[in-house]
CSV table of C-alpha atoms in Angstrom, one decimal:
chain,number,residue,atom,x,y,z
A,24,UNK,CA,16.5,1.2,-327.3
A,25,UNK,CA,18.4,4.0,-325.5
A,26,UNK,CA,22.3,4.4,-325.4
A,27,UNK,CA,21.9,3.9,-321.6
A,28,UNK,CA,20.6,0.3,-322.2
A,29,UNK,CA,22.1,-0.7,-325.3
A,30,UNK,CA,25.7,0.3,-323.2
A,31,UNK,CA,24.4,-2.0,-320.6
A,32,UNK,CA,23.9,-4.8,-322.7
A,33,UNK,CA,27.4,-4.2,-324.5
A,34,UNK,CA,29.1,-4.4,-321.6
A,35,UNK,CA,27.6,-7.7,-320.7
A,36,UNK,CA,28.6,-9.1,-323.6
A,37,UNK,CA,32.0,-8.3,-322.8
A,38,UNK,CA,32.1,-9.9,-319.3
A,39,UNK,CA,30.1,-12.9,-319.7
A,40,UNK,CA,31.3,-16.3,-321.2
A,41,UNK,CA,28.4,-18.8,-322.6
A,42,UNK,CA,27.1,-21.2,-320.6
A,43,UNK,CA,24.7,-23.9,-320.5
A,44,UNK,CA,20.5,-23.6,-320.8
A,45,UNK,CA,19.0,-24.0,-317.6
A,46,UNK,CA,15.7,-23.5,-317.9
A,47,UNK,CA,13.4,-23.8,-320.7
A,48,UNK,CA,9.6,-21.4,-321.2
A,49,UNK,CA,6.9,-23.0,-319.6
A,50,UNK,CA,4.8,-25.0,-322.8
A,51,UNK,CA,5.3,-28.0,-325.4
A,52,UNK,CA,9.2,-28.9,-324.5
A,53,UNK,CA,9.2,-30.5,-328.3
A,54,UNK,CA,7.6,-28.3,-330.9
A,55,UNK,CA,9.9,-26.5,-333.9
A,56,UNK,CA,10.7,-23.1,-332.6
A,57,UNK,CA,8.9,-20.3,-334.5
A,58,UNK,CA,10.5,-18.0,-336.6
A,59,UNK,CA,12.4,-14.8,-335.0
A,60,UNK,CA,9.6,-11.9,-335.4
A,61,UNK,CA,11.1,-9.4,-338.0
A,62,UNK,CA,11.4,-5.8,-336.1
A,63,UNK,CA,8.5,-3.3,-336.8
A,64,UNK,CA,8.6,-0.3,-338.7
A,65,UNK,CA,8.5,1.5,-335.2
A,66,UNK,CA,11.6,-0.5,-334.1
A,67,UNK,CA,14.6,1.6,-332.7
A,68,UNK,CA,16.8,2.3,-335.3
A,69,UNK,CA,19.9,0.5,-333.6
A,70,UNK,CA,17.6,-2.5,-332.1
A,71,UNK,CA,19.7,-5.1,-329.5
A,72,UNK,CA,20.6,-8.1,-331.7
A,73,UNK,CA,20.3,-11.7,-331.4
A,74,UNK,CA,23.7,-12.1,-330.9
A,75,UNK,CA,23.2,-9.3,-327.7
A,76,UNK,CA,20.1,-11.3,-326.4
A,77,UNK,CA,21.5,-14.6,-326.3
A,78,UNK,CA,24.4,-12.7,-323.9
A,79,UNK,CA,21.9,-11.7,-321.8
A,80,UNK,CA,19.9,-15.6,-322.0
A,81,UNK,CA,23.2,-17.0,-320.5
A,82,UNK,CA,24.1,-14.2,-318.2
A,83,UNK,CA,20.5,-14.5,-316.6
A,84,UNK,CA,21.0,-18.6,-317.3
A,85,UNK,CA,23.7,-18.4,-314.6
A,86,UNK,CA,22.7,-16.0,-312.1
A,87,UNK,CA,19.2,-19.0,-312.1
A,88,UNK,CA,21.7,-21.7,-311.9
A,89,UNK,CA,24.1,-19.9,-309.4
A,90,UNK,CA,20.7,-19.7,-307.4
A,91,UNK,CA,19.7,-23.2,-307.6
A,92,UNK,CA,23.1,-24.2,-306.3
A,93,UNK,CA,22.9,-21.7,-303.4
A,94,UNK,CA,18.6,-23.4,-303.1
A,95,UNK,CA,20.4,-27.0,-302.5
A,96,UNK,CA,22.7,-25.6,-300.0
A,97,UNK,CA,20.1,-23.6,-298.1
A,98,UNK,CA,18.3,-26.8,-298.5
A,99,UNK,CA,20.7,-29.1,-296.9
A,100,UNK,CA,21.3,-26.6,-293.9
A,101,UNK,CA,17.4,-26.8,-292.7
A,102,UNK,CA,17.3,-30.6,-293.3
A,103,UNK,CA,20.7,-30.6,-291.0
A,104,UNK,CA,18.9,-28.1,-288.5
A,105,UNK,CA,15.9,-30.3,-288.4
A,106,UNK,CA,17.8,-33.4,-287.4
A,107,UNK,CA,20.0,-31.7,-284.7
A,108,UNK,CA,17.1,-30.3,-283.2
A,109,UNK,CA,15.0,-33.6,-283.1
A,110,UNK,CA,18.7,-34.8,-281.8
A,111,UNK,CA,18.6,-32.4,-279.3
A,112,UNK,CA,14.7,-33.1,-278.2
A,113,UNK,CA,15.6,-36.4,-277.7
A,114,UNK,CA,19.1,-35.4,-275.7
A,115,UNK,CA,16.8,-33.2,-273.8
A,116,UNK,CA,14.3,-36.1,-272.8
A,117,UNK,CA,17.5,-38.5,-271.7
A,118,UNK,CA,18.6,-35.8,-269.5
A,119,UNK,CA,15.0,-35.5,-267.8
A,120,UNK,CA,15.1,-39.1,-267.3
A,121,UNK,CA,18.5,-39.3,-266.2
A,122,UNK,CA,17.8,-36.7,-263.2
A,123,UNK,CA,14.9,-38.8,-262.0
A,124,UNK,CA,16.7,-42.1,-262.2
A,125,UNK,CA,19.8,-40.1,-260.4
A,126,UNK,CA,17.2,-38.6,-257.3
A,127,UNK,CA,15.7,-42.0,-256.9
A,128,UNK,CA,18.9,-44.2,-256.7
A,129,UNK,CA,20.3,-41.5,-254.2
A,130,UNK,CA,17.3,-41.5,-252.0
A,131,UNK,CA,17.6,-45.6,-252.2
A,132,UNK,CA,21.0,-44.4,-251.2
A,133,UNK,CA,20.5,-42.5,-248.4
A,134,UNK,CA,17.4,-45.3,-247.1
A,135,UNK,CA,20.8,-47.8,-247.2
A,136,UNK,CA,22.9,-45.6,-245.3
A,137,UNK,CA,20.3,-45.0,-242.5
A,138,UNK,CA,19.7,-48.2,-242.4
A,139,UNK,CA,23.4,-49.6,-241.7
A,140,UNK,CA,23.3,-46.6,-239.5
A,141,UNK,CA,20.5,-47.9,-237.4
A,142,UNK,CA,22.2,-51.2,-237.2
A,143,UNK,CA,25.3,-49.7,-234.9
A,144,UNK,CA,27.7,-50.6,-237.3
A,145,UNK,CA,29.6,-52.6,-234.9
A,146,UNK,CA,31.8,-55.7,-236.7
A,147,UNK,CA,30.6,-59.0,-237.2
A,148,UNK,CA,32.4,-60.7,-234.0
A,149,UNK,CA,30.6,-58.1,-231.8
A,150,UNK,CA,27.6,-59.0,-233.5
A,151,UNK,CA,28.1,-62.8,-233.0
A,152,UNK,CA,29.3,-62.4,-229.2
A,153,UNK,CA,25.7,-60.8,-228.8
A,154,UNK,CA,23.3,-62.8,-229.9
A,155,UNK,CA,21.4,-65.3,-228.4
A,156,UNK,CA,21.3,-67.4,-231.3
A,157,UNK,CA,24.4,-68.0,-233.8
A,158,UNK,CA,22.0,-69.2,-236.8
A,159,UNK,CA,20.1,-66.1,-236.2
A,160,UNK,CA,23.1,-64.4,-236.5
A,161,UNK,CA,24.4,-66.0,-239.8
A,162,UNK,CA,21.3,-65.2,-241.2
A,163,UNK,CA,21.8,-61.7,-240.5
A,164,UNK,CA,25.3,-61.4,-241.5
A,165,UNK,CA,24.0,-63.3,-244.8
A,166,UNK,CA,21.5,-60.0,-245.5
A,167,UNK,CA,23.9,-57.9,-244.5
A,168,UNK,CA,26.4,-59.1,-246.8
A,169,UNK,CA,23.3,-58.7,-249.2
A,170,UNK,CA,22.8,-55.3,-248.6
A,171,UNK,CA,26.4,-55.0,-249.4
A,172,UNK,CA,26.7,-55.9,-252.5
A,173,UNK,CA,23.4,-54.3,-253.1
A,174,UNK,CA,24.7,-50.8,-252.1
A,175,UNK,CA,28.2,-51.6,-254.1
A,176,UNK,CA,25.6,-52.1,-257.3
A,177,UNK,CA,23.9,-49.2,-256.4
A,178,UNK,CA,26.6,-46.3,-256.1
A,179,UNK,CA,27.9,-48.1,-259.4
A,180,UNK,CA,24.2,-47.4,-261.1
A,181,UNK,CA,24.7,-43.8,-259.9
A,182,UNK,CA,28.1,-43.4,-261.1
A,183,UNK,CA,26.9,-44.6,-264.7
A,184,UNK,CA,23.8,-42.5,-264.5
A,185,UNK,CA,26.1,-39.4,-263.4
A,186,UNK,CA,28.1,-40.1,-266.5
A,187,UNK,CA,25.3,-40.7,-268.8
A,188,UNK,CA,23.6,-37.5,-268.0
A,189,UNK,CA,27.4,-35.3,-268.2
A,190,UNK,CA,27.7,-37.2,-271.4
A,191,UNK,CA,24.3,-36.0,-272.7
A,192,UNK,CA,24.6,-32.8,-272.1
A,193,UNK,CA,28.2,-32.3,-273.8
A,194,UNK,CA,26.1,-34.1,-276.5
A,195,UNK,CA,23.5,-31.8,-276.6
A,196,UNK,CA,26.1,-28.4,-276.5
A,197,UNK,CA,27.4,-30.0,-279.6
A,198,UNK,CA,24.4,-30.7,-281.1
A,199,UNK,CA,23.3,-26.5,-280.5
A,200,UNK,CA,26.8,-25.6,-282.0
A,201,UNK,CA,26.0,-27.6,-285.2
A,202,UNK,CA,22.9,-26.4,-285.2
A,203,UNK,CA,23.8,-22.6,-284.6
A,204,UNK,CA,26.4,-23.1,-287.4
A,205,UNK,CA,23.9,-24.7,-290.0
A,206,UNK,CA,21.8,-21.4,-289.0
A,207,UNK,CA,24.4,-19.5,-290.4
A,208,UNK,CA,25.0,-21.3,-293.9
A,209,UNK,CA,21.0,-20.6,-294.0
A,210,UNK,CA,21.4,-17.5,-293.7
A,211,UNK,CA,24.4,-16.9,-296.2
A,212,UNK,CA,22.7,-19.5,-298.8
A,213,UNK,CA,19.3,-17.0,-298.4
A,214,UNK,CA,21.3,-13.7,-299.3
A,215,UNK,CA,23.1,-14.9,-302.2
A,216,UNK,CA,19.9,-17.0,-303.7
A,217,UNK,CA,17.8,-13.4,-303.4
A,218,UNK,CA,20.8,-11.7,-305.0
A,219,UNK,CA,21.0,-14.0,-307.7
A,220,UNK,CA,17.5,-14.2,-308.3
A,221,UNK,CA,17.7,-10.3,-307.9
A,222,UNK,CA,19.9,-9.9,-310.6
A,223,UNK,CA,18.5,-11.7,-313.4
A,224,UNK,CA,14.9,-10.0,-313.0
A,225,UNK,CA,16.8,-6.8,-313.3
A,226,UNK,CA,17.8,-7.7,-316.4
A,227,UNK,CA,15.1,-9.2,-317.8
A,228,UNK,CA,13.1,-5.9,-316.5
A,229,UNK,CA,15.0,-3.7,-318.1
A,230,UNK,CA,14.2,-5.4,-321.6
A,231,UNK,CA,11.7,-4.0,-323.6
A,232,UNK,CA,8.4,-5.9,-324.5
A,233,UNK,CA,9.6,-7.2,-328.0
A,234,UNK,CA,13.1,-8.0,-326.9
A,235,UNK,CA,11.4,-10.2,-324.0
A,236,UNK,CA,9.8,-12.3,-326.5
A,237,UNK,CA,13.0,-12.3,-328.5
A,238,UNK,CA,14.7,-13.8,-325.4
A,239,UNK,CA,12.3,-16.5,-324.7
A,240,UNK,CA,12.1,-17.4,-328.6
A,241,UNK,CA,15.6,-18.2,-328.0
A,242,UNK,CA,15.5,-20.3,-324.7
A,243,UNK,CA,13.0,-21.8,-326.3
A,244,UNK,CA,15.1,-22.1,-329.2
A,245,UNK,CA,18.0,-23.7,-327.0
A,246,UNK,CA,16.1,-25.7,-325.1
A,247,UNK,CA,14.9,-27.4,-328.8
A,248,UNK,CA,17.9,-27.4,-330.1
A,249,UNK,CA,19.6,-29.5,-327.0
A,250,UNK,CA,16.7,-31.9,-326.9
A,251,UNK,CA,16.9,-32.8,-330.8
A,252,UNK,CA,20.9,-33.0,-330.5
A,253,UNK,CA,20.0,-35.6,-327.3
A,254,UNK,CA,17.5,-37.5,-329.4
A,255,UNK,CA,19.7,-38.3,-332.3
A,256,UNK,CA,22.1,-39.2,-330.6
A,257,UNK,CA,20.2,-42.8,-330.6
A,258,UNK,CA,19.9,-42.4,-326.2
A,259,UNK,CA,16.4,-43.1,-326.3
A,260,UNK,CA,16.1,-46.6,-329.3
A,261,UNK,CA,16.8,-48.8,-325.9
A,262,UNK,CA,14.5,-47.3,-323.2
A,263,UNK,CA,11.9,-49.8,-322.7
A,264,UNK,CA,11.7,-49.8,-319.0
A,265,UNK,CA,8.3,-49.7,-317.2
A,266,UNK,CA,7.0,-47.8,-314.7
A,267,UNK,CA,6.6,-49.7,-311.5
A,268,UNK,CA,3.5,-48.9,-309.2
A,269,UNK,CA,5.3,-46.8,-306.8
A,270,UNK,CA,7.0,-45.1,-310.3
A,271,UNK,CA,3.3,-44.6,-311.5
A,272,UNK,CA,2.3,-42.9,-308.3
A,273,UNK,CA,5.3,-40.5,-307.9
A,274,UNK,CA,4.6,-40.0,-311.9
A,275,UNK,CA,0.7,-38.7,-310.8
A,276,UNK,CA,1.9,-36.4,-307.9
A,277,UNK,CA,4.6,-34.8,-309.8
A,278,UNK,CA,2.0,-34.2,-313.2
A,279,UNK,CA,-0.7,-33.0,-310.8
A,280,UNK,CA,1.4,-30.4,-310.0
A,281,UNK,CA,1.9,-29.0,-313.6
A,282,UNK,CA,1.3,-25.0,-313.2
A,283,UNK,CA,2.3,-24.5,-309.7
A,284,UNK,CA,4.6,-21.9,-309.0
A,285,UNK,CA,8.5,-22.4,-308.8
A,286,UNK,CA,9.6,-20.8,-305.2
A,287,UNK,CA,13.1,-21.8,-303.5
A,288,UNK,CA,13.1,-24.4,-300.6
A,289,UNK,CA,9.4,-25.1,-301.2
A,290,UNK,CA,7.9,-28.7,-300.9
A,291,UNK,CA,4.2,-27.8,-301.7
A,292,UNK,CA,1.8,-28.2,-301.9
A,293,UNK,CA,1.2,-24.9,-303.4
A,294,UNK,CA,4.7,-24.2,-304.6
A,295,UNK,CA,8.2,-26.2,-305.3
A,296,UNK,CA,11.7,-26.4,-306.0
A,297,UNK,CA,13.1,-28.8,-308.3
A,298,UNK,CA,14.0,-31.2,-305.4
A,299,UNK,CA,10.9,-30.4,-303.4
A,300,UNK,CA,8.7,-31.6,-305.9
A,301,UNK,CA,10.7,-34.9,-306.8
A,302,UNK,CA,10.9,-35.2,-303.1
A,303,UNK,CA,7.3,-35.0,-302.2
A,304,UNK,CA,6.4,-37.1,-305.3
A,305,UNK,CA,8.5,-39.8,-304.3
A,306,UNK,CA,6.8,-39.8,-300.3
A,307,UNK,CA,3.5,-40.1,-301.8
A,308,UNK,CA,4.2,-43.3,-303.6
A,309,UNK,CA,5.8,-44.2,-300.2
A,310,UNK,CA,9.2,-44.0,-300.5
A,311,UNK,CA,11.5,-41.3,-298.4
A,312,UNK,CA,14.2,-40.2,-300.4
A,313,UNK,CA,17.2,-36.7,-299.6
A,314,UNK,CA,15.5,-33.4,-299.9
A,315,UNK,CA,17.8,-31.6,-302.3
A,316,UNK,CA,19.1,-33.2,-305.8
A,317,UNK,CA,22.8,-33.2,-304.6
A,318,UNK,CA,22.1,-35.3,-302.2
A,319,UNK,CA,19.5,-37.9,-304.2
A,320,UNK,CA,22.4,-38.0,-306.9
A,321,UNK,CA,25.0,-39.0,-304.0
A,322,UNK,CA,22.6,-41.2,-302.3
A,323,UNK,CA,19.7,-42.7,-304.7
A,324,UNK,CA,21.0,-45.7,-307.0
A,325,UNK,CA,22.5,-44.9,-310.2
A,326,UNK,CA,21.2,-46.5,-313.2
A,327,UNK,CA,22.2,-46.5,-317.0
A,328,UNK,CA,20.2,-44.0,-319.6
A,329,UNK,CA,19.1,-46.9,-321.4
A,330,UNK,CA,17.9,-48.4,-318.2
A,331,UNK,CA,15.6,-45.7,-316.7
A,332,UNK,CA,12.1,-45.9,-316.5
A,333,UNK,CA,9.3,-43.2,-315.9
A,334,UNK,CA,9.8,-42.2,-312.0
A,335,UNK,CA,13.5,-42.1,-312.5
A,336,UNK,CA,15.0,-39.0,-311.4
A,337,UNK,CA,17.5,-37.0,-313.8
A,338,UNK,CA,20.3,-34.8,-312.3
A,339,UNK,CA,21.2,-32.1,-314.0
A,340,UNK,CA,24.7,-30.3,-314.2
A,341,UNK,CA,28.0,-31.0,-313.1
A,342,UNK,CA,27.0,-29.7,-309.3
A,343,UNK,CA,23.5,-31.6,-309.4
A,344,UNK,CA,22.2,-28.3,-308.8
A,345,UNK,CA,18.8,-29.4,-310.7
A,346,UNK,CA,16.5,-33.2,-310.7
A,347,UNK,CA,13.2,-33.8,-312.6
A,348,UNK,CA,11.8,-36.9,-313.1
A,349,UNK,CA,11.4,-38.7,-316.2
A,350,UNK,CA,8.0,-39.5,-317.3
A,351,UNK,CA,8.6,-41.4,-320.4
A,352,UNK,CA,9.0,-40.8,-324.4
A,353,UNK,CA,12.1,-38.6,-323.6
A,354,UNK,CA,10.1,-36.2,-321.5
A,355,UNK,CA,10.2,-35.0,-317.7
A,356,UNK,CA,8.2,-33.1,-315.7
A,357,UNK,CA,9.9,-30.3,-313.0
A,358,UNK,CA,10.0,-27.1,-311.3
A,359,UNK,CA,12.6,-25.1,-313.5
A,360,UNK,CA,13.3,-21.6,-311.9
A,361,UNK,CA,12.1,-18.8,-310.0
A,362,UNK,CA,9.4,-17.1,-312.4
A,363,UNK,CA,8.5,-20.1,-314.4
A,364,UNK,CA,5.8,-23.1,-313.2
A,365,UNK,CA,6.2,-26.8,-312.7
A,366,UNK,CA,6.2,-27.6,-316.6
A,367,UNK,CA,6.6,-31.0,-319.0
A,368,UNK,CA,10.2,-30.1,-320.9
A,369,UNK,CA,12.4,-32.9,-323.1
A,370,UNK,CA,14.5,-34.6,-321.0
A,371,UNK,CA,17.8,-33.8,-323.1
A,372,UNK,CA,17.0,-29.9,-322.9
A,373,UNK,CA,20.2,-29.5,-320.1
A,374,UNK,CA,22.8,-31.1,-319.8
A,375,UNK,CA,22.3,-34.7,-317.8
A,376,UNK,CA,25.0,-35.6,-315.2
A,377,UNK,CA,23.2,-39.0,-314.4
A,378,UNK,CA,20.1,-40.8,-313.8
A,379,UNK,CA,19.0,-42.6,-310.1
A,380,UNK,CA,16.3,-44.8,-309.2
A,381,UNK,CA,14.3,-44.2,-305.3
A,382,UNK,CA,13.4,-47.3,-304.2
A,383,UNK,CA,15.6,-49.5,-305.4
C-alpha cells in the first residue's frame, strides 16, 4: 500500500473511537470465522494491519449506522407528509361541501326574504283589521310565526356553516405549513444519509482487494463473536414461544425476501430498509404496524427476551435506528445496510435495545 493510503488510514485511527457492529456480511450468521489469510509473497512490504482495518470496520460501522438513523428520520417525515396531505384532501372536500351548503341556505335565504317582502310587511293588528275572516287570520299569523323561526334557524345554519368553512381553511393552512416543514426534514435527512453512505464507500474503495476481504473476515468475525457472547449468556434456554399464524405469515414474507437489495426508505417489493421490510411483512399477515423501527419500538408492545416468539421484531441500538424480526433458534432475518442484501444473521450479532410484538 502507498504512503498516501497507509497516512489515510493512520489518521483514522487517530480520530475514531470503537463502536458497535452494525452490520454483519451477507451468509451463514453462525459458522466459526476462518482463519486471517497470511499476506502473499507479493504483499507490500509495510501491509495495513488488523489492528488499522478494524479502525476502518467501525469508522465505516458508524457512517452505516449514522445513515440508518438519518433513513428513520427521512422515514418518519414522508409518513407525516402523507397524512397531512390525505388531511388536507379531506379539509379540501369539507370546504367544497361547505360552499354548496353556504349558496343553498342563502338562496333559501333570499326565497324567505322575498317572500316576507311580498307579504307587505305590515304588523299583525293591520293584518287582523283586514281580513274578512279572524281564524283565517290566526292561521296565517301561525305560518308566519313559522316562517320565523324557520328563517331564525336558518341564518343560525349559515352562521355555523360560515364558521365551519373559515375554520377549515385555517385547518388546511396549517396542515400545508406542517407539511412544507416535514418537506424540509426530508430533504435535510436525504443529504446527510447520501453523505454518510458516501463516505463509507469511499473508504471501503480505496482498499485494496486483499484488505477488503481482510475487513469482511473481521465483521464477520465481530458479528460471531457478539452472537456466541449473546448465546452463552443462557438468553435463549427459555424461548419456547410459538409462532402464531399471523407470526408464520410475516415469517414467509420477510424469508421470501432473502437476497433483495438493501436501499433507504424502500418497502419493496424489489428493495427494503430494515423497517420497510418488517413493515411490509407484518401487512401481509394483516396487521398495520409504524413504518420506521423508532417508531414500532415506541408504539408496538414490548415483551421479555425469554418471551419472544418467531415474528417478534428486535430493535437494535440505543436510537432504534435498526429492527429485524426473529425467526427462531436465535436467528433473524433483515435488511442490514446499503451494499449488503436482506440476509438470515444471529439475533445477538448487535447490540438489542428490546424486543416488541405487532399484533398484540
Amino acid at each position: 500500500m502507498g504512503t498516501g493510503k497507509r497516512g489515510l488510514i493512520s489518521a483514522a485511527v487517530t480520530v475514531v473511537c470503537a463502536v458497535t457492529v452494525l452490520a454483519i456480511a451477507p451468509g451463514t450468521a453462525f459458522a466459526a470465522p476462518t482463519p486471517t489469510p497470511t499476506p502473499s509473497a507479493s504483499a507490500p512490504s509495510t501491509p495495513v494491519t488488523n489492528g488499522e482495518l478494524e479502525v476502518v470496520r467501525e469508522k465505516i460501522d458508524r457512517l452505516y449506522r449514522e445513515a440508518a438513523a438519518a433513513t428513520d428520520a427521512y422515514n418518519a417525515a414522508e409518513e407525516k407528509a402523507k397524512q397531512q396531505s390525505a388531511e388536507i384532501v379531506g379539509l379540501a372536500n369539507k370546504i367544497v361541501k361547505g360552499q354548496a351548503r353556504l349558496d343553498d341556505l342563502k338562496k333559501r335565504a333570499g326565497a324567505a326574504a322575498r317572500a316576507q317582502y311580498r307579504s307587505g310587511g305590515l304588523p299583525d293588528e293591520a293584518h287582523l283589521m283586514l281580513s274578512d275572516d279572524p281564524q283565517e287570520f290566526l292561521d296565517g299569523a301561525g305560518r308566519v310565526l313559522q316562517g320565523e323561526r324557520a328563517t331564525k334557524a336558518l341564518i343560525q345554519e349559515m352562521t355555523r356553516t360560515q364558521q365551519d368553512l373559515e375554520q377549515y381553511a385555517k385547518d388546511a393552512s396549517a396542515q400545508w405549513k406542517k407539511l412544507e416543514a416535514n418537506r424540509k426534514d426530508k430533504a435535510t435527512a436525504q443529504k446527510k444519509i447520501k453523505k454518510q453512505i458516501a463516505a463509507a464507500e469511499k473508504l471501503e474503495s480505496e482498499l485494496e482487494k486483499d484488505e477488503k476481504k481482510r475487513l469482511a473476515e473481521l465483521e464477520r468475525q465481530a458479528a460471531y463473536e457478539a452472537q456466541t457472547a449473546w448465546l452463552d449468556t443462557g438468553v435463549l434456554d427459555d424461548v419456547q414461544g410459538k409462532a402464531t399464524a399471523a407470526g408464520k405469515k410475516a415469517v414467509a414474507y420477510a424469508t421470501a425476501q432473502i437476497g433483495k437489495p438493501y436501499e433507504w426508505g424502500a418497502e419493496g417489493p424489489k428493495t427494503y430498509d430494515c423497517s420497510g421490510l418488517t413493515s411490509q411483512a407484518w401487512l401481509a399477515a394483516g396487521d398495520v404496524i409504524p413504518r420506521t423501527s423508532q417508531e414500532q419500538w415506541k408504539q408496538l408492545k414490548s415483551v421479555d427476551i425469554k418471551d419472544m416468539r418467531p415474528g417478534d421484531l428486535i430493535i437494535y441500538f440505543d436510537d432504534a435506528s435498526h429492527v429485524a424480526m426473529y425467526i427462531g433458534d436465535g436467528a433473524i432475518v433483515h435488511a442490514p445496510r446499503p451494499g449488503r442484501t436482506v440476509t438470515v444473521a444471529g439475533a445477538g450479532s448487535m447490540p438489542i435495545l428490546g424486543v416488541v410484538r405487532p399484533g398484540a
